Amino acid sequence: MSDCANPGDQFFSTVLLMTAHIALKLFASLKRYTPAQADRFSITPGLTIADLLKELNVPLAEVKLVFVNGVKQDMNMPLKDGDRVGIFPAVGGG
Amino acid sequence: MSSAMIKDIESLAETSVHLDGQAFKALSTNHVQTLAGRYNIAGRDIEIAALNAGIIPQRYSRNMKTLSPREQALLLASSATVVGLGGLGGNVLELMARLGVGTFYVIDGDTFEESNLNRQLLCTQDTLGINKAWAAAKRIEVINPSVVVHPYSEYLREGNSAAIIEKSSVVVDCLDNVKDRFVLERAAKKAGRPLVSAAVAGLTGHAMTVFPEDPGLKLIYGSPEDLAGAGAQTILGCPPQAVALLAACQCSEVVHVLLNKKGLLRNRMLAVDLEDNTFEVVTLL
């Protein structure tokens, strides 16, 4: 057995750090922008919600409420692995 | 309450048995109406007197395991303003009248049309073309003549809403667009009354409760100045299952407000999506 770490392990850890998965839920009229595999959507850790929405071509003017893990958040919040993200447009009918 | 009236109530009360075998003294709907006529008061006042004497009006007997006689009497002594009598409003009113909220102020200047038939309980083949507030008053009369309803066949405006709202304990926002919701919120805050709001677009909906000192609807919609359009319902419509569900949530919140219960959706929002059965309470503040 060698005391030296396998260089391959280090490479693997770095790759793990560079990707994170979030669960993304777009509500009402924004549903049409839902990407494939939204329940386990790959992002670069630290990506902000605004950047994520731009990447998905969601019109930011239509986004009225953003929440992460059940708490309302600013669009500039950076995302991390395991975050559950919800996005609401203005819903006003009855 | 006169002692003669209490004696009348007690003499007409009959023993009834709940589904679990519990015996209780009950007053039938016919006797409530007879006594209301005899003493020239609203049926709900007879019912309040009965409840205070430990007698359960039979029409509320299936409420008695979730509402104490004191709580049922409190609801009957309370009043609610329901603004907008479409999908949400018709359902909310139906539930609250059956539950036994005592007084309603109902506001809507609109008339029923065929596109309302999918979700609006007050809209039937017979009420097409009829004013919604008038239809609401008629519906309450046939569901529960003990409660009192004041219809206002007019649209909500900055000028007219506060005077109506001030008369009631709680305001229920059942409007169909975001802009008017902010008008109503301002009026409720001005009158110092809590507002229970819900909205629907397609299979998505949300509900929240706003007290006068709370930030309120801007937590959900952002600033009213930045709003463009009435909301996503103009694209997605309003199917009945989402509307009825959110109306039931509003009714539940009204009970929480009137009985001063914990667990209110205050500075929080219930988010619902029936497409994938999402139910989540979001902390807004």
mmCIF file of C-alpha atoms in Angstrom:
data_model
loop_
_atom_site.group_PDB
_atom_site.id
_atom_site.type_symbol
_atom_site.label_atom_id
_atom_site.label_comp_id
_atom_site.label_asym_id
_atom_site.label_seq_id
_atom_site.Cartn_x
_atom_site.Cartn_y
_atom_site.Cartn_z
ATOM 1 C CA MET A 1 0.000 0.000 0.000
ATOM 2 C CA SER A 2 1.342 3.421 -0.837
ATOM 3 C CA ASP A 3 0.975 6.457 1.456
ATOM 4 C CA CYS A 4 0.663 8.709 -1.563
ATOM 5 C CA ALA A 5 -2.820 9.704 -2.662
ATOM 6 C CA ASN A 6 -3.791 8.550 -6.083
ATOM 7 C CA PRO A 7 -3.568 11.592 -8.418
ATOM 8 C CA GLY A 8 -6.793 10.344 -9.988
ATOM 9 C CA ASP A 9 -8.682 10.809 -6.673
ATOM 10 C CA GLN A 10 -7.685 14.463 -6.523
ATOM 11 C CA PHE A 11 -8.894 14.984 -10.079
ATOM 12 C CA PHE A 12 -12.204 13.356 -9.216
ATOM 13 C CA SER A 13 -12.703 15.588 -6.123
ATOM 14 C CA THR A 14 -12.055 18.728 -8.170
ATOM 15 C CA VAL A 15 -14.645 17.706 -10.732
ATOM 16 C CA LEU A 16 -17.136 17.080 -7.913
ATOM 17 C CA LEU A 17 -16.579 20.588 -6.542
ATOM 18 C CA MET A 18 -17.177 22.150 -9.926
ATOM 19 C CA THR A 19 -20.687 20.830 -10.387
ATOM 20 C CA ALA A 20 -23.696 21.056 -8.147
ATOM 21 C CA HIS A 21 -27.274 19.954 -8.539
ATOM 22 C CA ILE A 22 -30.357 21.932 -7.680
ATOM 23 C CA ALA A 23 -34.060 21.155 -7.849
ATOM 24 C CA LEU A 24 -35.699 23.857 -9.945
ATOM 25 C CA LYS A 25 -39.437 24.520 -10.012
ATOM 26 C CA LEU A 26 -40.943 27.170 -12.275
ATOM 27 C CA PHE A 27 -44.590 28.007 -11.580
ATOM 28 C CA ALA A 28 -47.548 29.052 -13.739
ATOM 29 C CA SER A 29 -46.647 30.844 -17.005
ATOM 30 C CA LEU A 30 -42.892 30.345 -16.350
ATOM 31 C CA LYS A 31 -43.254 26.531 -16.511
ATOM 32 C CA ARG A 32 -42.517 26.657 -20.240
ATOM 33 C CA TYR A 33 -38.883 27.526 -19.414
ATOM 34 C CA THR A 34 -38.402 24.391 -17.294
ATOM 35 C CA PRO A 35 -35.235 22.575 -18.452
ATOM 36 C CA ALA A 36 -34.909 18.805 -18.813
ATOM 37 C CA GLN A 37 -34.076 17.090 -15.516
ATOM 38 C CA ALA A 38 -35.174 20.149 -13.532
ATOM 39 C CA ASP A 39 -35.325 18.021 -10.353
ATOM 40 C CA ARG A 40 -31.560 17.454 -10.626
ATOM 41 C CA PHE A 41 -30.303 20.334 -12.699
ATOM 42 C CA SER A 42 -26.518 20.730 -12.997
ATOM 43 C CA ILE A 43 -25.018 24.150 -12.247
ATOM 44 C CA THR A 44 -21.619 25.578 -11.428
ATOM 45 C CA PRO A 45 -21.583 26.193 -7.671
ATOM 46 C CA GLY A 46 -21.915 29.890 -6.910
ATOM 47 C CA LEU A 47 -24.063 30.624 -9.977
ATOM 48 C CA THR A 48 -26.583 33.306 -9.005
ATOM 49 C CA ILE A 49 -30.317 32.875 -9.479
ATOM 50 C CA ALA A 50 -30.317 35.767 -11.988
ATOM 51 C CA ASP A 51 -27.583 34.051 -14.028
ATOM 52 C CA LEU A 52 -29.447 30.755 -13.906
ATOM 53 C CA LEU A 53 -32.644 32.394 -15.162
ATOM 54 C CA LYS A 54 -30.772 34.199 -17.958
ATOM 55 C CA GLU A 55 -29.214 30.874 -18.985
ATOM 56 C CA LEU A 56 -32.734 29.410 -19.273
ATOM 57 C CA ASN A 57 -34.004 32.456 -21.230
ATOM 58 C CA VAL A 58 -36.554 33.287 -18.514
ATOM 59 C CA PRO A 59 -37.639 36.955 -18.962
ATOM 60 C CA LEU A 60 -36.460 38.521 -15.684
ATOM 61 C CA ALA A 61 -39.209 41.183 -15.802
ATOM 62 C CA GLU A 62 -41.778 38.377 -15.430
ATOM 63 C CA VAL A 63 -40.114 36.945 -12.301
ATOM 64 C CA LYS A 64 -41.835 38.324 -9.196
ATOM 65 C CA LEU A 65 -40.835 35.914 -6.437
ATOM 66 C CA VAL A 66 -37.841 33.658 -5.945
ATOM 67 C CA PHE A 67 -37.449 31.262 -3.035
ATOM 68 C CA VAL A 68 -34.690 28.859 -2.076
ATOM 69 C CA ASN A 69 -35.269 26.042 0.400
ATOM 70 C CA GLY A 70 -38.627 27.570 1.346
ATOM 71 C CA VAL A 71 -37.349 31.120 1.994
ATOM 72 C CA LYS A 72 -37.762 34.204 -0.254
ATOM 73 C CA GLN A 73 -34.403 35.292 -1.659
ATOM 74 C CA ASP A 74 -32.771 37.982 -3.721
ATOM 75 C CA MET A 75 -32.003 37.182 -7.380
ATOM 76 C CA ASN A 76 -28.297 37.720 -6.691
ATOM 77 C CA MET A 77 -28.096 34.849 -4.240
ATOM 78 C CA PRO A 78 -25.425 32.296 -5.215
ATOM 79 C CA LEU A 79 -26.680 28.716 -5.426
ATOM 80 C CA LYS A 80 -25.129 25.629 -3.882
ATOM 81 C CA ASP A 81 -25.530 21.893 -4.196
ATOM 82 C CA GLY A 82 -28.873 20.592 -2.957
ATOM 83 C CA ASP A 83 -30.757 23.920 -3.150
ATOM 84 C CA ARG A 84 -34.465 23.774 -3.964
ATOM 85 C CA VAL A 85 -35.345 26.805 -6.094
ATOM 86 C CA GLY A 86 -38.881 28.080 -6.800
ATOM 87 C CA ILE A 87 -39.740 30.852 -9.277
ATOM 88 C CA PHE A 88 -43.119 32.633 -9.461
ATOM 89 C CA PRO A 89 -44.524 35.109 -11.983
ATOM 90 C CA ALA A 90 -47.437 37.397 -11.043
ATOM 91 C CA VAL A 91 -50.417 35.118 -10.382
ATOM 92 C CA GLY A 92 -53.607 37.111 -9.964
ATOM 93 C CA GLY A 93 -56.672 35.197 -11.147
ATOM 94 C CA GLY A 94 -59.709 33.942 -9.307
ATOM 95 C CA MET B 1 -80.779 38.453 25.338
ATOM 96 C CA SER B 2 -84.112 38.231 27.176
ATOM 97 C CA SER B 3 -84.634 35.433 29.643
ATOM 98 C CA ALA B 4 -87.903 34.602 27.847
ATOM 99 C CA MET B 5 -85.924 33.937 24.665
ATOM 100 C CA ILE B 6 -83.425 31.702 26.468
ATOM 101 C CA LYS B 7 -86.344 29.779 27.998
ATOM 102 C CA ASP B 8 -87.881 29.372 24.532
ATOM 103 C CA ILE B 9 -84.569 28.110 23.129
ATOM 104 C CA GLU B 10 -84.160 25.619 25.984
ATOM 105 C CA SER B 11 -87.718 24.345 25.681
ATOM 106 C CA LEU B 12 -87.339 23.730 21.931
ATOM 107 C CA ALA B 13 -83.886 22.088 22.201
ATOM 108 C CA GLU B 14 -83.837 18.338 21.680
ATOM 109 C CA THR B 15 -81.308 15.692 22.575
ATOM 110 C CA SER B 16 -79.217 14.652 19.618
ATOM 111 C CA VAL B 17 -76.392 12.143 19.293
ATOM 112 C CA HIS B 18 -73.129 12.766 17.474
ATOM 113 C CA LEU B 19 -71.574 10.098 15.224
ATOM 114 C CA ASP B 20 -69.190 9.107 18.041
ATOM 115 C CA GLY B 21 -72.084 8.559 20.468
ATOM 116 C CA GLN B 22 -71.765 11.876 22.313
ATOM 117 C CA ALA B 23 -75.181 13.215 23.305
ATOM 118 C CA PHE B 24 -75.800 16.955 23.036
ATOM 119 C CA LYS B 25 -78.652 19.448 23.123
ATOM 120 C CA ALA B 26 -79.508 20.636 19.617
ATOM 121 C CA LEU B 27 -81.731 23.305 18.084
ATOM 122 C CA SER B 28 -83.236 22.579 14.659
ATOM 123 C CA THR B 29 -83.069 25.066 11.774
ATOM 124 C CA ASN B 30 -86.885 25.362 11.802
ATOM 125 C CA HIS B 31 -86.888 26.351 15.471
ATOM 126 C CA VAL B 32 -84.114 28.888 14.857
ATOM 127 C CA GLN B 33 -86.220 30.525 12.142
ATOM 128 C CA THR B 34 -89.408 30.428 14.259
ATOM 129 C CA LEU B 35 -87.670 32.139 17.183
ATOM 130 C CA ALA B 36 -85.956 34.667 14.893
ATOM 131 C CA GLY B 37 -89.415 35.657 13.617
ATOM 132 C CA ARG B 38 -90.926 35.725 17.123
ATOM 133 C CA TYR B 39 -88.219 38.034 18.504
ATOM 134 C CA ASN B 40 -87.675 39.930 15.233
ATOM 135 C CA ILE B 41 -83.908 39.312 15.159
ATOM 136 C CA ALA B 42 -81.536 37.501 12.812
ATOM 137 C CA GLY B 43 -81.343 33.720 13.091
ATOM 138 C CA ARG B 44 -77.643 33.943 13.904
ATOM 139 C CA ASP B 45 -78.538 35.882 17.111
ATOM 140 C CA ILE B 46 -80.817 33.025 18.201
ATOM 141 C CA GLU B 47 -77.955 30.624 17.391
ATOM 142 C CA ILE B 48 -75.438 32.664 19.395
ATOM 143 C CA ALA B 49 -77.803 32.653 22.408
ATOM 144 C CA ALA B 50 -78.274 28.892 22.033
ATOM 145 C CA LEU B 51 -74.515 28.260 21.849
ATOM 146 C CA ASN B 52 -73.944 30.429 24.915
ATOM 147 C CA ALA B 53 -76.417 28.143 26.716
ATOM 148 C CA GLY B 54 -74.491 25.065 25.512
ATOM 149 C CA ILE B 55 -77.089 24.195 22.850
ATOM 150 C CA ILE B 56 -75.716 23.418 19.371
ATOM 151 C CA PRO B 57 -77.719 24.592 16.352
ATOM 152 C CA GLN B 58 -78.203 21.351 14.397
ATOM 153 C CA ARG B 59 -76.866 22.901 11.157
ATOM 154 C CA TYR B 60 -73.442 23.362 12.809
ATOM 155 C CA SER B 61 -73.371 19.969 14.582
ATOM 156 C CA ARG B 62 -70.673 18.597 12.252
ATOM 157 C CA ASN B 63 -68.508 21.611 13.119
ATOM 158 C CA MET B 64 -68.654 20.893 16.856
ATOM 159 C CA LYS B 65 -65.588 18.645 17.000
ATOM 160 C CA THR B 66 -63.375 21.341 15.495
ATOM 161 C CA LEU B 67 -65.138 24.423 16.893
ATOM 162 C CA SER B 68 -66.147 24.784 20.547
ATOM 163 C CA PRO B 69 -69.588 26.355 21.218
ATOM 164 C CA ARG B 70 -67.730 29.548 22.181
ATOM 165 C CA GLU B 71 -65.764 29.535 18.900
ATOM 166 C CA GLN B 72 -68.878 28.818 16.812
ATOM 167 C CA ALA B 73 -70.641 31.716 18.575
ATOM 168 C CA LEU B 74 -67.621 33.927 17.896
ATOM 169 C CA LEU B 75 -67.777 33.126 14.157
ATOM 170 C CA LEU B 76 -71.502 33.885 14.128
ATOM 171 C CA ALA B 77 -70.798 37.229 15.809
ATOM 172 C CA SER B 78 -68.081 38.010 13.225
ATOM 173 C CA SER B 79 -68.356 39.600 9.810
ATOM 174 C CA ALA B 80 -66.373 39.261 6.593
ATOM 175 C CA THR B 81 -66.131 41.445 3.496
ATOM 176 C CA VAL B 82 -65.691 39.353 0.351
ATOM 177 C CA VAL B 83 -64.420 41.380 -2.601
ATOM 178 C CA GLY B 84 -64.852 39.689 -5.979
ATOM 179 C CA LEU B 85 -67.602 37.074 -6.322
ATOM 180 C CA GLY B 86 -66.186 34.964 -9.139
ATOM 181 C CA GLY B 87 -64.369 31.649 -8.722
ATOM 182 C CA LEU B 88 -62.645 32.299 -5.407
ATOM 183 C CA GLY B 89 -65.405 34.520 -3.999
ATOM 184 C CA GLY B 90 -68.291 32.149 -4.750
ATOM 185 C CA ASN B 91 -66.465 29.207 -3.194
ATOM 186 C CA VAL B 92 -65.270 31.200 -0.159
ATOM 187 C CA LEU B 93 -68.772 32.507 0.472
ATOM 188 C CA GLU B 94 -70.344 29.059 0.137
ATOM 189 C CA LEU B 95 -67.913 27.614 2.694
ATOM 190 C CA MET B 96 -68.133 30.491 5.157
ATOM 191 C CA ALA B 97 -71.945 30.598 5.051
ATOM 192 C CA ARG B 98 -72.110 26.853 5.777
ATOM 193 C CA LEU B 99 -69.425 27.147 8.449
ATOM 194 C CA GLY B 100 -71.452 29.864 10.166
ATOM 195 C CA VAL B 101 -69.750 33.232 9.825
ATOM 196 C CA GLY B 102 -72.574 35.572 10.846
ATOM 197 C CA THR B 103 -72.435 38.593 8.546
ATOM 198 C CA PHE B 104 -71.175 39.185 4.995
ATOM 199 C CA TYR B 105 -70.507 42.303 2.977
ATOM 200 C CA VAL B 106 -70.162 41.141 -0.632
ATOM 201 C CA ILE B 107 -68.828 43.418 -3.361
ATOM 202 C CA ASP B 108 -68.877 42.932 -7.140
ATOM 203 C CA GLY B 109 -70.212 45.136 -9.929
ATOM 204 C CA ASP B 110 -69.887 42.432 -12.593
ATOM 205 C CA THR B 111 -72.543 40.177 -14.132
ATOM 206 C CA PHE B 112 -72.216 36.460 -14.904
ATOM 207 C CA GLU B 113 -71.245 35.266 -18.369
ATOM 208 C CA GLU B 114 -70.794 31.807 -19.887
ATOM 209 C CA SER B 115 -67.013 31.696 -19.376
ATOM 210 C CA ASN B 116 -67.695 31.831 -15.604
ATOM 211 C CA LEU B 117 -69.602 28.512 -15.596
ATOM 212 C CA ASN B 118 -66.459 26.342 -15.254
ATOM 213 C CA ARG B 119 -65.569 27.532 -11.749
ATOM 214 C CA GLN B 120 -67.875 30.134 -10.279
ATOM 215 C CA LEU B 121 -70.362 28.476 -7.896
ATOM 216 C CA LEU B 122 -72.731 31.441 -8.054
ATOM 217 C CA CYS B 123 -72.867 31.211 -11.845
ATOM 218 C CA THR B 124 -75.537 28.849 -13.179
ATOM 219 C CA GLN B 125 -77.583 28.709 -16.358
ATOM 220 C CA ASP B 126 -80.157 30.752 -14.429
ATOM 221 C CA THR B 127 -77.823 33.533 -13.261
ATOM 222 C CA LEU B 128 -76.198 34.360 -16.619
ATOM 223 C CA GLY B 129 -76.462 38.136 -17.058
ATOM 224 C CA ILE B 130 -77.268 38.621 -13.352
ATOM 225 C CA ASN B 131 -75.182 40.791 -11.002
ATOM 226 C CA LYS B 132 -72.757 38.718 -8.918
ATOM 227 C CA ALA B 133 -73.418 40.462 -5.581
ATOM 228 C CA TRP B 134 -77.152 39.987 -5.978
ATOM 229 C CA ALA B 135 -76.673 36.300 -6.858
ATOM 230 C CA ALA B 136 -74.446 35.917 -3.783
ATOM 231 C CA ALA B 137 -77.150 37.294 -1.494
ATOM 232 C CA LYS B 138 -79.717 34.891 -3.023
ATOM 233 C CA ARG B 139 -77.390 31.901 -2.629
ATOM 234 C CA ILE B 140 -76.662 32.642 1.037
ATOM 235 C CA GLU B 141 -80.377 32.988 1.683
ATOM 236 C CA VAL B 142 -81.007 29.418 0.505
ATOM 237 C CA ILE B 143 -77.928 27.908 2.208
ATOM 238 C CA ASN B 144 -78.169 29.597 5.568
ATOM 239 C CA PRO B 145 -80.945 32.127 6.251
ATOM 240 C CA SER B 146 -79.570 32.634 9.778
ATOM 241 C CA VAL B 147 -76.681 34.727 8.514
ATOM 242 C CA VAL B 148 -76.953 38.294 7.246
ATOM 243 C CA VAL B 149 -75.667 39.441 3.859
ATOM 244 C CA HIS B 150 -75.222 43.001 2.546
ATOM 245 C CA PRO B 151 -74.657 43.019 -1.250
ATOM 246 C CA TYR B 152 -72.885 45.898 -3.018
ATOM 247 C CA SER B 153 -73.399 45.802 -6.794
ATOM 248 C CA GLU B 154 -70.392 47.966 -7.527
ATOM 249 C CA TYR B 155 -66.726 47.611 -8.373
ATOM 250 C CA LEU B 156 -64.078 48.198 -5.763
ATOM 251 C CA ARG B 157 -62.590 51.696 -5.946
ATOM 252 C CA GLU B 158 -60.250 53.729 -3.756
ATOM 253 C CA GLY B 159 -63.272 55.834 -2.767
ATOM 254 C CA ASN B 160 -65.896 53.235 -1.814
ATOM 255 C CA SER B 161 -64.009 50.327 -0.268
ATOM 256 C CA ALA B 162 -62.843 51.665 3.117
ATOM 257 C CA ALA B 163 -66.358 52.569 4.302
ATOM 258 C CA ILE B 164 -67.588 49.016 3.620
ATOM 259 C CA ILE B 165 -64.482 47.281 4.958
ATOM 260 C CA GLU B 166 -64.591 49.179 8.262
ATOM 261 C CA LYS B 167 -67.838 47.395 9.121
ATOM 262 C CA SER B 168 -66.287 43.920 9.030
ATOM 263 C CA SER B 169 -63.762 41.915 11.060
ATOM 264 C CA VAL B 170 -61.798 40.543 8.103
ATOM 265 C CA VAL B 171 -61.469 41.156 4.348
ATOM 266 C CA VAL B 172 -61.199 38.358 1.788
ATOM 267 C CA ASP B 173 -59.430 39.201 -1.471
ATOM 268 C CA CYS B 174 -61.064 37.176 -4.260
ATOM 269 C CA LEU B 175 -60.243 39.556 -7.099
ATOM 270 C CA ASP B 176 -59.177 38.534 -10.591
ATOM 271 C CA ASN B 177 -56.183 40.789 -11.266
ATOM 272 C CA VAL B 178 -53.087 41.969 -9.422
ATOM 273 C CA LYS B 179 -53.629 45.731 -9.731
ATOM 274 C CA ASP B 180 -57.003 45.701 -7.925
ATOM 275 C CA ARG B 181 -55.519 43.515 -5.187
ATOM 276 C CA PHE B 182 -53.165 46.362 -4.267
ATOM 277 C CA VAL B 183 -56.127 48.794 -4.206
ATOM 278 C CA LEU B 184 -57.938 46.455 -1.807
ATOM 279 C CA GLU B 185 -54.836 45.957 0.329
ATOM 280 C CA ARG B 186 -54.443 49.727 0.749
ATOM 281 C CA ALA B 187 -58.109 49.990 1.767
ATOM 282 C CA ALA B 188 -57.823 47.113 4.266
ATOM 283 C CA LYS B 189 -54.697 48.647 5.798
ATOM 284 C CA LYS B 190 -56.399 52.045 6.011
ATOM 285 C CA ALA B 191 -59.389 50.462 7.763
ATOM 286 C CA GLY B 192 -57.060 48.473 10.060
ATOM 287 C CA ARG B 193 -58.465 45.090 8.988
ATOM 288 C CA PRO B 194 -56.624 41.846 8.162
ATOM 289 C CA LEU B 195 -56.742 40.719 4.536
ATOM 290 C CA VAL B 196 -56.821 37.085 3.395
ATOM 291 C CA SER B 197 -55.625 36.915 -0.205
ATOM 292 C CA ALA B 198 -55.443 34.087 -2.741
ATOM 293 C CA ALA B 199 -54.809 33.948 -6.472
ATOM 294 C CA VAL B 200 -54.795 31.344 -9.233
ATOM 295 C CA ALA B 201 -53.310 30.940 -12.722
ATOM 296 C CA GLY B 202 -53.775 27.566 -14.368
ATOM 297 C CA LEU B 203 -53.007 24.798 -11.855
ATOM 298 C CA THR B 204 -50.794 27.143 -9.813
ATOM 299 C CA GLY B 205 -52.030 29.241 -6.907
ATOM 300 C CA HIS B 206 -51.007 30.908 -3.693
ATOM 301 C CA ALA B 207 -52.559 32.216 -0.487
ATOM 302 C CA MET B 208 -51.387 34.577 2.244
ATOM 303 C CA THR B 209 -52.740 36.723 5.071
ATOM 304 C CA VAL B 210 -51.807 40.388 5.497
ATOM 305 C CA PHE B 211 -52.264 42.339 8.739
ATOM 306 C CA PRO B 212 -52.271 46.158 8.516
ATOM 307 C CA GLU B 213 -48.680 46.496 9.765
ATOM 308 C CA ASP B 214 -47.275 43.781 7.446
ATOM 309 C CA PRO B 215 -45.396 44.509 4.171
ATOM 310 C CA GLY B 216 -48.114 42.450 2.442
ATOM 311 C CA LEU B 217 -48.649 41.692 -1.219
ATOM 312 C CA LYS B 218 -45.443 43.345 -2.444
ATOM 313 C CA LEU B 219 -43.595 40.384 -0.903
ATOM 314 C CA ILE B 220 -45.246 38.223 -3.585
ATOM 315 C CA TYR B 221 -45.700 40.613 -6.495
ATOM 316 C CA GLY B 222 -42.869 43.105 -6.006
ATOM 317 C CA SER B 223 -43.643 46.805 -6.305
ATOM 318 C CA PRO B 224 -47.073 47.580 -7.852
ATOM 319 C CA GLU B 225 -45.340 50.175 -10.080
ATOM 320 C CA ASP B 226 -43.339 47.412 -11.794
ATOM 321 C CA LEU B 227 -46.391 45.324 -12.703
ATOM 322 C CA ALA B 228 -47.107 44.716 -16.360
ATOM 323 C CA GLY B 229 -50.413 43.029 -17.144
ATOM 324 C CA ALA B 230 -53.043 41.475 -14.885
ATOM 325 C CA GLY B 231 -51.131 38.252 -14.188
ATOM 326 C CA ALA B 232 -50.373 34.784 -15.585
ATOM 327 C CA GLN B 233 -54.086 33.823 -15.487
ATOM 328 C CA THR B 234 -54.565 35.784 -18.718
ATOM 329 C CA ILE B 235 -52.384 33.110 -20.384
ATOM 330 C CA LEU B 236 -53.368 30.032 -18.355
ATOM 331 C CA GLY B 237 -56.984 30.628 -17.326
ATOM 332 C CA CYS B 238 -58.547 29.408 -14.072
ATOM 333 C CA PRO B 239 -59.584 25.737 -13.796
ATOM 334 C CA PRO B 240 -62.098 24.908 -11.046
ATOM 335 C CA GLN B 241 -60.008 22.467 -8.999
ATOM 336 C CA ALA B 242 -57.273 25.048 -8.374
ATOM 337 C CA VAL B 243 -59.820 27.775 -7.618
ATOM 338 C CA ALA B 244 -61.801 25.654 -5.126
ATOM 339 C CA LEU B 245 -58.625 24.508 -3.349
ATOM 340 C CA LEU B 246 -57.317 28.042 -2.852
ATOM 341 C CA ALA B 247 -60.778 29.235 -1.757
ATOM 342 C CA ALA B 248 -60.806 26.495 0.910
ATOM 343 C CA CYS B 249 -57.383 27.710 2.087
ATOM 344 C CA GLN B 250 -58.780 31.250 2.337
ATOM 345 C CA CYS B 251 -61.764 30.033 4.376
ATOM 346 C CA SER B 252 -59.372 28.229 6.715
ATOM 347 C CA GLU B 253 -57.269 31.394 7.117
ATOM 348 C CA VAL B 254 -60.406 33.451 7.847
ATOM 349 C CA VAL B 255 -61.229 31.054 10.694
ATOM 350 C CA HIS B 256 -57.660 31.357 11.998
ATOM 351 C CA VAL B 257 -57.900 35.159 11.909
ATOM 352 C CA LEU B 258 -61.359 35.369 13.509
ATOM 353 C CA LEU B 259 -60.496 32.918 16.280
ATOM 354 C CA ASN B 260 -57.009 34.333 16.813
ATOM 355 C CA LYS B 261 -55.348 30.986 16.123
ATOM 356 C CA LYS B 262 -51.686 30.280 15.489
ATOM 357 C CA GLY B 263 -50.279 29.077 12.178
ATOM 358 C CA LEU B 264 -51.458 31.964 10.049
ATOM 359 C CA LEU B 265 -49.948 32.527 6.605
ATOM 360 C CA ARG B 266 -48.679 35.887 7.823
ATOM 361 C CA ASN B 267 -45.472 36.956 6.037
ATOM 362 C CA ARG B 268 -45.638 33.466 4.579
ATOM 363 C CA MET B 269 -47.264 32.115 1.429
ATOM 364 C CA LEU B 270 -48.804 28.755 0.662
ATOM 365 C CA ALA B 271 -47.629 27.873 -2.857
ATOM 366 C CA VAL B 272 -49.602 25.193 -4.686
ATOM 367 C CA ASP B 273 -49.214 23.485 -8.037
ATOM 368 C CA LEU B 274 -51.719 20.742 -8.799
ATOM 369 C CA GLU B 275 -49.801 19.634 -11.895
ATOM 370 C CA ASP B 276 -47.265 17.824 -9.689
ATOM 371 C CA ASN B 277 -48.958 18.176 -6.254
ATOM 372 C CA THR B 278 -46.516 20.765 -4.945
ATOM 373 C CA PHE B 279 -47.645 22.197 -1.599
ATOM 374 C CA GLU B 280 -45.096 24.415 0.102
ATOM 375 C CA VAL B 281 -45.238 27.158 2.720
ATOM 376 C CA VAL B 282 -42.687 29.817 1.783
ATOM 377 C CA THR B 283 -41.232 32.221 4.352
ATOM 378 C CA LEU B 284 -41.435 35.674 2.789
ATOM 379 C CA LEU B 285 -39.798 37.751 5.501
#
